[in-house]
Amino acid sequence: MSIFSRFRDIVSSNINSMLDKAEDPEKLLKLMVREMEDTLVELKSSCASVIANQTKNARIIQEAQALADRWQSRAQLAAEKSRSDLAREALLEKRSASKRLSDLQTEQAELEGIIAQYKSDIHELESKIDQARKKHAVLVQRHRQADQRKQAQSGIRTYNNAESMAKFDDLESKIDRMEADADLVNAGKADIDEAFRKIETDDELEKELEDLLNNNKK
């Protein structure tokens, strides 16, 4: 199992735990991205450490190869000088150096495989983080809109109950009474105005009649 696969299991477990606790979705999203970013840092650090070991191992391999070649040259030289005893010793040393070289090369291949897996995990995780960052703003906005709709619906339900509607009815009744009182006041004022106009008209008529009678007497 790759390191990223293990990380994915851990994150999944954490997410399920948070969902069970009804955590804030925005908080959950931020935590997911943060955990992924922290894991990416760890992956890159571990990969860098393995690469350093690979570089060091490559240098040791070169030294082991040079040592094996040197013992091979010595064995050949001893054989040319008819020193079979030295040639035998040189071949034994070459065998030992070759065995160490083979072990180092096997280790190097393993390190290359580990590095390749690290790079694959890093690439996959970077892609996931990029997707998460792009979706984060959208998901947060959706969550906020959903929360606003929930609050709006709650307000609607509040004002749809019988008590609230009764208050509106009472208020409407009070307004009706105020309008009726205003109409009565206006009506009363109109009656007074009419009475004064009638008095004023009667006075004018009496004066005109008086003037007419006086003229006839002349």
PDB file of C-alpha atoms in Angstrom:
ATOM      1  CA  MET A   1       0.000   0.000   0.000  1.00  0.00           C
ATOM      2  CA  SER A   2       1.358   3.442  -0.945  1.00  0.00           C
ATOM      3  CA  ILE A   3       1.817   6.194   1.592  1.00  0.00           C
ATOM      4  CA  PHE A   4      -0.871   8.207  -0.150  1.00  0.00           C
ATOM      5  CA  SER A   5      -3.287   5.289   0.156  1.00  0.00           C
ATOM      6  CA  ARG A   6      -2.650   5.145   3.883  1.00  0.00           C
ATOM      7  CA  PHE A   7      -3.138   8.903   4.080  1.00  0.00           C
ATOM      8  CA  ARG A   8      -6.418   8.577   2.219  1.00  0.00           C
ATOM      9  CA  ASP A   9      -7.642   6.031   4.780  1.00  0.00           C
ATOM     10  CA  ILE A  10      -6.649   8.324   7.658  1.00  0.00           C
ATOM     11  CA  VAL A  11      -8.353  11.351   6.112  1.00  0.00           C
ATOM     12  CA  SER A  12     -11.472   9.303   5.369  1.00  0.00           C
ATOM     13  CA  SER A  13     -11.585   8.189   8.998  1.00  0.00           C
ATOM     14  CA  ASN A  14     -11.179  11.765  10.228  1.00  0.00           C
ATOM     15  CA  ILE A  15     -13.875  13.038   7.875  1.00  0.00           C
ATOM     16  CA  ASN A  16     -16.332  10.359   8.967  1.00  0.00           C
ATOM     17  CA  SER A  17     -15.615  11.227  12.588  1.00  0.00           C
ATOM     18  CA  MET A  18     -16.279  14.927  11.923  1.00  0.00           C
ATOM     19  CA  LEU A  19     -19.458  14.171  10.013  1.00  0.00           C
ATOM     20  CA  ASP A  20     -20.690  12.036  12.911  1.00  0.00           C
ATOM     21  CA  LYS A  21     -20.099  15.038  15.182  1.00  0.00           C
ATOM     22  CA  ALA A  22     -22.005  17.325  12.744  1.00  0.00           C
ATOM     23  CA  GLU A  23     -19.043  19.641  12.304  1.00  0.00           C
ATOM     24  CA  ASP A  24     -19.324  22.867  10.308  1.00  0.00           C
ATOM     25  CA  PRO A  25     -18.852  21.961   6.590  1.00  0.00           C
ATOM     26  CA  GLU A  26     -16.593  24.988   6.049  1.00  0.00           C
ATOM     27  CA  LYS A  27     -14.410  23.890   8.954  1.00  0.00           C
ATOM     28  CA  LEU A  28     -14.393  20.357   7.583  1.00  0.00           C
ATOM     29  CA  LEU A  29     -13.269  21.516   4.127  1.00  0.00           C
ATOM     30  CA  LYS A  30     -10.470  23.641   5.562  1.00  0.00           C
ATOM     31  CA  LEU A  31      -9.285  20.743   7.710  1.00  0.00           C
ATOM     32  CA  MET A  32      -9.279  18.388   4.724  1.00  0.00           C
ATOM     33  CA  VAL A  33      -7.149  20.758   2.645  1.00  0.00           C
ATOM     34  CA  ARG A  34      -4.820  21.429   5.588  1.00  0.00           C
ATOM     35  CA  GLU A  35      -4.319  17.713   6.242  1.00  0.00           C
ATOM     36  CA  MET A  36      -3.592  17.128   2.569  1.00  0.00           C
ATOM     37  CA  GLU A  37      -1.090  20.000   2.494  1.00  0.00           C
ATOM     38  CA  ASP A  38       0.635  18.732   5.655  1.00  0.00           C
ATOM     39  CA  THR A  39       0.849  15.246   4.188  1.00  0.00           C
ATOM     40  CA  LEU A  40       2.286  16.664   0.955  1.00  0.00           C
ATOM     41  CA  VAL A  41       5.056  18.347   2.948  1.00  0.00           C
ATOM     42  CA  GLU A  42       5.814  15.049   4.695  1.00  0.00           C
ATOM     43  CA  LEU A  43       5.837  13.155   1.409  1.00  0.00           C
ATOM     44  CA  LYS A  44       8.242  15.615  -0.199  1.00  0.00           C
ATOM     45  CA  SER A  45      10.505  15.545   2.858  1.00  0.00           C
ATOM     46  CA  SER A  46      10.587  11.744   2.875  1.00  0.00           C
ATOM     47  CA  CYS A  47      11.182  11.636  -0.866  1.00  0.00           C
ATOM     48  CA  ALA A  48      14.067  14.086  -0.532  1.00  0.00           C
ATOM     49  CA  SER A  49      15.604  11.880   2.170  1.00  0.00           C
ATOM     50  CA  VAL A  50      15.407   8.788  -0.048  1.00  0.00           C
ATOM     51  CA  ILE A  51      16.891  10.708  -2.980  1.00  0.00           C
ATOM     52  CA  ALA A  52      19.783  11.747  -0.747  1.00  0.00           C
ATOM     53  CA  ASN A  53      20.324   8.078   0.190  1.00  0.00           C
ATOM     54  CA  GLN A  54      20.176   7.129  -3.483  1.00  0.00           C
ATOM     55  CA  THR A  55      22.825   9.719  -4.343  1.00  0.00           C
ATOM     56  CA  LYS A  56      25.058   8.485  -1.532  1.00  0.00           C
ATOM     57  CA  ASN A  57      24.499   4.870  -2.549  1.00  0.00           C
ATOM     58  CA  ALA A  58      25.374   5.675  -6.175  1.00  0.00           C
ATOM     59  CA  ARG A  59      28.725   7.029  -5.005  1.00  0.00           C
ATOM     60  CA  ILE A  60      29.376   3.895  -2.942  1.00  0.00           C
ATOM     61  CA  ILE A  61      28.472   1.757  -5.964  1.00  0.00           C
ATOM     62  CA  GLN A  62      31.093   3.554  -8.036  1.00  0.00           C
ATOM     63  CA  GLU A  63      33.673   2.913  -5.332  1.00  0.00           C
ATOM     64  CA  ALA A  64      32.661  -0.772  -5.084  1.00  0.00           C
ATOM     65  CA  GLN A  65      32.856  -1.130  -8.862  1.00  0.00           C
ATOM     66  CA  ALA A  66      36.303   0.461  -8.904  1.00  0.00           C
ATOM     67  CA  LEU A  67      37.455  -1.885  -6.132  1.00  0.00           C
ATOM     68  CA  ALA A  68      36.173  -4.977  -7.964  1.00  0.00           C
ATOM     69  CA  ASP A  69      37.909  -3.814 -11.156  1.00  0.00           C
ATOM     70  CA  ARG A  70      41.123  -3.226  -9.275  1.00  0.00           C
ATOM     71  CA  TRP A  71      41.157  -6.748  -7.816  1.00  0.00           C
ATOM     72  CA  GLN A  72      40.404  -8.118 -11.266  1.00  0.00           C
ATOM     73  CA  SER A  73      43.420  -6.257 -12.639  1.00  0.00           C
ATOM     74  CA  ARG A  74      45.610  -7.553  -9.797  1.00  0.00           C
ATOM     75  CA  ALA A  75      44.484 -11.115 -10.347  1.00  0.00           C
ATOM     76  CA  GLN A  76      45.337 -10.803 -14.028  1.00  0.00           C
ATOM     77  CA  LEU A  77      48.725  -9.277 -13.198  1.00  0.00           C
ATOM     78  CA  ALA A  78      49.524 -12.038 -10.705  1.00  0.00           C
ATOM     79  CA  ALA A  79      48.568 -14.688 -13.255  1.00  0.00           C
ATOM     80  CA  GLU A  80      50.866 -13.064 -15.834  1.00  0.00           C
ATOM     81  CA  LYS A  81      53.684 -13.196 -13.288  1.00  0.00           C
ATOM     82  CA  SER A  82      52.945 -16.830 -12.542  1.00  0.00           C
ATOM     83  CA  ARG A  83      51.894 -15.968  -9.005  1.00  0.00           C
ATOM     84  CA  SER A  84      48.918 -18.237  -8.694  1.00  0.00           C
ATOM     85  CA  ASP A  85      48.794 -17.724  -4.954  1.00  0.00           C
ATOM     86  CA  LEU A  86      48.391 -13.971  -5.346  1.00  0.00           C
ATOM     87  CA  ALA A  87      46.018 -14.436  -8.262  1.00  0.00           C
ATOM     88  CA  ARG A  88      43.816 -16.650  -6.066  1.00  0.00           C
ATOM     89  CA  GLU A  89      43.784 -14.081  -3.250  1.00  0.00           C
ATOM     90  CA  ALA A  90      42.958 -11.309  -5.715  1.00  0.00           C
ATOM     91  CA  LEU A  91      40.069 -13.311  -7.142  1.00  0.00           C
ATOM     92  CA  LEU A  92      38.703 -13.913  -3.643  1.00  0.00           C
ATOM     93  CA  GLU A  93      38.838 -10.177  -2.945  1.00  0.00           C
ATOM     94  CA  LYS A  94      37.186  -9.486  -6.281  1.00  0.00           C
ATOM     95  CA  ARG A  95      34.405 -11.954  -5.430  1.00  0.00           C
ATOM     96  CA  SER A  96      33.802 -10.201  -2.121  1.00  0.00           C
ATOM     97  CA  ALA A  97      33.799  -6.771  -3.783  1.00  0.00           C
ATOM     98  CA  SER A  98      31.474  -8.038  -6.522  1.00  0.00           C
ATOM     99  CA  LYS A  99      29.055  -9.440  -3.939  1.00  0.00           C
ATOM    100  CA  ARG A 100      28.952  -6.090  -2.134  1.00  0.00           C
ATOM    101  CA  LEU A 101      28.516  -4.329  -5.478  1.00  0.00           C
ATOM    102  CA  SER A 102      25.562  -6.584  -6.324  1.00  0.00           C
ATOM    103  CA  ASP A 103      23.934  -5.904  -2.946  1.00  0.00           C
ATOM    104  CA  LEU A 104      24.406  -2.166  -3.424  1.00  0.00           C
ATOM    105  CA  GLN A 105      22.892  -2.317  -6.908  1.00  0.00           C
ATOM    106  CA  THR A 106      19.876  -4.217  -5.547  1.00  0.00           C
ATOM    107  CA  GLU A 107      19.462  -1.598  -2.847  1.00  0.00           C
ATOM    108  CA  GLN A 108      19.750   1.130  -5.464  1.00  0.00           C
ATOM    109  CA  ALA A 109      16.964  -0.438  -7.517  1.00  0.00           C
ATOM    110  CA  GLU A 110      14.776  -0.589  -4.430  1.00  0.00           C
ATOM    111  CA  LEU A 111      15.487   3.058  -3.688  1.00  0.00           C
ATOM    112  CA  GLU A 112      14.538   3.975  -7.260  1.00  0.00           C
ATOM    113  CA  GLY A 113      11.251   2.117  -6.812  1.00  0.00           C
ATOM    114  CA  ILE A 114      10.523   3.920  -3.549  1.00  0.00           C
ATOM    115  CA  ILE A 115      11.314   7.283  -5.133  1.00  0.00           C
ATOM    116  CA  ALA A 116       9.075   6.502  -8.091  1.00  0.00           C
ATOM    117  CA  GLN A 117       6.233   5.640  -5.685  1.00  0.00           C
ATOM    118  CA  TYR A 118       6.843   8.830  -3.709  1.00  0.00           C
ATOM    119  CA  LYS A 119       6.736  10.919  -6.870  1.00  0.00           C
ATOM    120  CA  SER A 120       3.535   9.197  -7.960  1.00  0.00           C
ATOM    121  CA  ASP A 121       1.957   9.831  -4.546  1.00  0.00           C
ATOM    122  CA  ILE A 122       3.125  13.458  -4.574  1.00  0.00           C
ATOM    123  CA  HIS A 123       1.715  14.030  -8.055  1.00  0.00           C
ATOM    124  CA  GLU A 124      -1.610  12.447  -7.088  1.00  0.00           C
ATOM    125  CA  LEU A 125      -1.838  14.419  -3.859  1.00  0.00           C
ATOM    126  CA  GLU A 126      -0.934  17.694  -5.582  1.00  0.00           C
ATOM    127  CA  SER A 127      -3.731  17.032  -8.064  1.00  0.00           C
ATOM    128  CA  LYS A 128      -6.173  16.330  -5.225  1.00  0.00           C
ATOM    129  CA  ILE A 129      -5.152  19.502  -3.402  1.00  0.00           C
ATOM    130  CA  ASP A 130      -5.573  21.551  -6.588  1.00  0.00           C
ATOM    131  CA  GLN A 131      -9.067  20.113  -7.069  1.00  0.00           C
ATOM    132  CA  ALA A 132      -9.923  20.686  -3.410  1.00  0.00           C
ATOM    133  CA  ARG A 133      -8.809  24.318  -3.575  1.00  0.00           C
ATOM    134  CA  LYS A 134     -10.889  24.920  -6.705  1.00  0.00           C
ATOM    135  CA  LYS A 135     -13.967  23.320  -5.183  1.00  0.00           C
ATOM    136  CA  HIS A 136     -13.524  24.868  -1.747  1.00  0.00           C
ATOM    137  CA  ALA A 137     -14.898  28.305  -2.632  1.00  0.00           C
ATOM    138  CA  VAL A 138     -17.840  26.798  -4.530  1.00  0.00           C
ATOM    139  CA  LEU A 139     -18.729  24.405  -1.725  1.00  0.00           C
ATOM    140  CA  VAL A 140     -18.425  27.120   0.909  1.00  0.00           C
ATOM    141  CA  GLN A 141     -20.719  29.391  -1.127  1.00  0.00           C
ATOM    142  CA  ARG A 142     -23.228  26.569  -1.544  1.00  0.00           C
ATOM    143  CA  HIS A 143     -23.147  25.933   2.191  1.00  0.00           C
ATOM    144  CA  ARG A 144     -23.732  29.604   2.979  1.00  0.00           C
ATOM    145  CA  GLN A 145     -26.593  29.817   0.482  1.00  0.00           C
ATOM    146  CA  ALA A 146     -28.144  26.688   1.974  1.00  0.00           C
ATOM    147  CA  ASP A 147     -27.812  28.189   5.447  1.00  0.00           C
ATOM    148  CA  GLN A 148     -29.438  31.433   4.274  1.00  0.00           C
ATOM    149  CA  ARG A 149     -32.313  29.502   2.706  1.00  0.00           C
ATOM    150  CA  LYS A 150     -32.718  27.555   5.928  1.00  0.00           C
ATOM    151  CA  GLN A 151     -32.904  30.776   7.938  1.00  0.00           C
ATOM    152  CA  ALA A 152     -35.381  32.262   5.457  1.00  0.00           C
ATOM    153  CA  GLN A 153     -37.618  29.200   5.663  1.00  0.00           C
ATOM    154  CA  SER A 154     -37.431  29.338   9.425  1.00  0.00           C
ATOM    155  CA  GLY A 155     -38.566  32.965   9.324  1.00  0.00           C
ATOM    156  CA  ILE A 156     -41.418  32.104   6.984  1.00  0.00           C
ATOM    157  CA  ARG A 157     -42.571  29.320   9.294  1.00  0.00           C
ATOM    158  CA  THR A 158     -42.401  31.749  12.225  1.00  0.00           C
ATOM    159  CA  TYR A 159     -44.671  34.255  10.537  1.00  0.00           C
ATOM    160  CA  ASN A 160     -47.010  31.581   9.237  1.00  0.00           C
ATOM    161  CA  ASN A 161     -48.069  30.422  12.710  1.00  0.00           C
ATOM    162  CA  ALA A 162     -51.482  31.342  14.168  1.00  0.00           C
ATOM    163  CA  GLU A 163     -50.104  33.670  16.835  1.00  0.00           C
ATOM    164  CA  SER A 164     -48.236  35.806  14.298  1.00  0.00           C
ATOM    165  CA  MET A 165     -51.245  36.000  11.983  1.00  0.00           C
ATOM    166  CA  ALA A 166     -53.459  37.013  14.934  1.00  0.00           C
ATOM    167  CA  LYS A 167     -51.093  39.897  15.638  1.00  0.00           C
ATOM    168  CA  PHE A 168     -51.394  41.022  12.029  1.00  0.00           C
ATOM    169  CA  ASP A 169     -55.191  40.840  12.316  1.00  0.00           C
ATOM    170  CA  ASP A 170     -55.117  42.959  15.477  1.00  0.00           C
ATOM    171  CA  LEU A 171     -52.916  45.491  13.789  1.00  0.00           C
ATOM    172  CA  GLU A 172     -55.231  45.632  10.789  1.00  0.00           C
ATOM    173  CA  SER A 173     -58.207  46.207  13.102  1.00  0.00           C
ATOM    174  CA  LYS A 174     -56.437  49.079  14.860  1.00  0.00           C
ATOM    175  CA  ILE A 175     -55.655  50.696  11.527  1.00  0.00           C
ATOM    176  CA  ASP A 176     -59.305  50.309  10.459  1.00  0.00           C
ATOM    177  CA  ARG A 177     -60.462  52.066  13.663  1.00  0.00           C
ATOM    178  CA  MET A 178     -57.957  54.882  13.179  1.00  0.00           C
ATOM    179  CA  GLU A 179     -59.189  55.406   9.618  1.00  0.00           C
ATOM    180  CA  ALA A 180     -62.817  55.429  10.803  1.00  0.00           C
ATOM    181  CA  ASP A 181     -62.035  57.994  13.511  1.00  0.00           C
ATOM    182  CA  ALA A 182     -60.338  60.172  10.948  1.00  0.00           C
ATOM    183  CA  ASP A 183     -63.412  59.962   8.705  1.00  0.00           C
ATOM    184  CA  LEU A 184     -65.669  61.035  11.602  1.00  0.00           C
ATOM    185  CA  VAL A 185     -63.459  63.994  12.380  1.00  0.00           C
ATOM    186  CA  ASN A 186     -63.500  65.055   8.750  1.00  0.00           C
ATOM    187  CA  ALA A 187     -67.266  64.626   8.582  1.00  0.00           C
ATOM    188  CA  GLY A 188     -67.816  66.766  11.683  1.00  0.00           C
ATOM    189  CA  LYS A 189     -65.588  69.514  10.326  1.00  0.00           C
ATOM    190  CA  ALA A 190     -67.551  69.456   7.077  1.00  0.00           C
ATOM    191  CA  ASP A 191     -70.880  69.921   8.942  1.00  0.00           C
ATOM    192  CA  ILE A 192     -69.527  72.972  10.800  1.00  0.00           C
ATOM    193  CA  ASP A 193     -68.278  74.506   7.576  1.00  0.00           C
ATOM    194  CA  GLU A 194     -71.684  74.003   5.999  1.00  0.00           C
ATOM    195  CA  ALA A 195     -73.472  75.680   8.941  1.00  0.00           C
ATOM    196  CA  PHE A 196     -71.254  78.759   8.695  1.00  0.00           C
ATOM    197  CA  ARG A 197     -71.809  78.978   4.942  1.00  0.00           C
ATOM    198  CA  LYS A 198     -75.575  78.860   5.512  1.00  0.00           C
ATOM    199  CA  ILE A 199     -75.421  81.671   8.102  1.00  0.00           C
ATOM    200  CA  GLU A 200     -73.267  83.779   5.845  1.00  0.00           C
ATOM    201  CA  THR A 201     -75.664  83.178   2.939  1.00  0.00           C
ATOM    202  CA  ASP A 202     -78.730  84.103   5.059  1.00  0.00           C
ATOM    203  CA  ASP A 203     -77.137  87.395   6.160  1.00  0.00           C
ATOM    204  CA  GLU A 204     -76.343  88.357   2.611  1.00  0.00           C
ATOM    205  CA  LEU A 205     -79.869  87.485   1.517  1.00  0.00           C
ATOM    206  CA  GLU A 206     -81.441  89.604   4.315  1.00  0.00           C
ATOM    207  CA  LYS A 207     -79.247  92.563   3.465  1.00  0.00           C
ATOM    208  CA  GLU A 208     -80.111  92.305  -0.228  1.00  0.00           C
ATOM    209  CA  LEU A 209     -83.859  92.114   0.633  1.00  0.00           C
ATOM    210  CA  GLU A 210     -83.561  95.119   2.913  1.00  0.00           C
ATOM    211  CA  ASP A 211     -81.836  97.153   0.188  1.00  0.00           C
ATOM    212  CA  LEU A 212     -84.544  96.203  -2.298  1.00  0.00           C
ATOM    213  CA  LEU A 213     -87.371  97.329   0.046  1.00  0.00           C
ATOM    214  CA  ASN A 214     -85.711 100.616   0.790  1.00  0.00           C
ATOM    215  CA  ASN A 215     -85.366 101.361  -2.886  1.00  0.00           C
ATOM    216  CA  ASN A 216     -89.049 100.744  -3.512  1.00  0.00           C
ATOM    217  CA  LYS A 217     -90.036 103.200  -0.762  1.00  0.00           C
ATOM    218  CA  LYS A 218     -88.222 105.960  -2.540  1.00  0.00           C
TER     219      LYS A 218
END
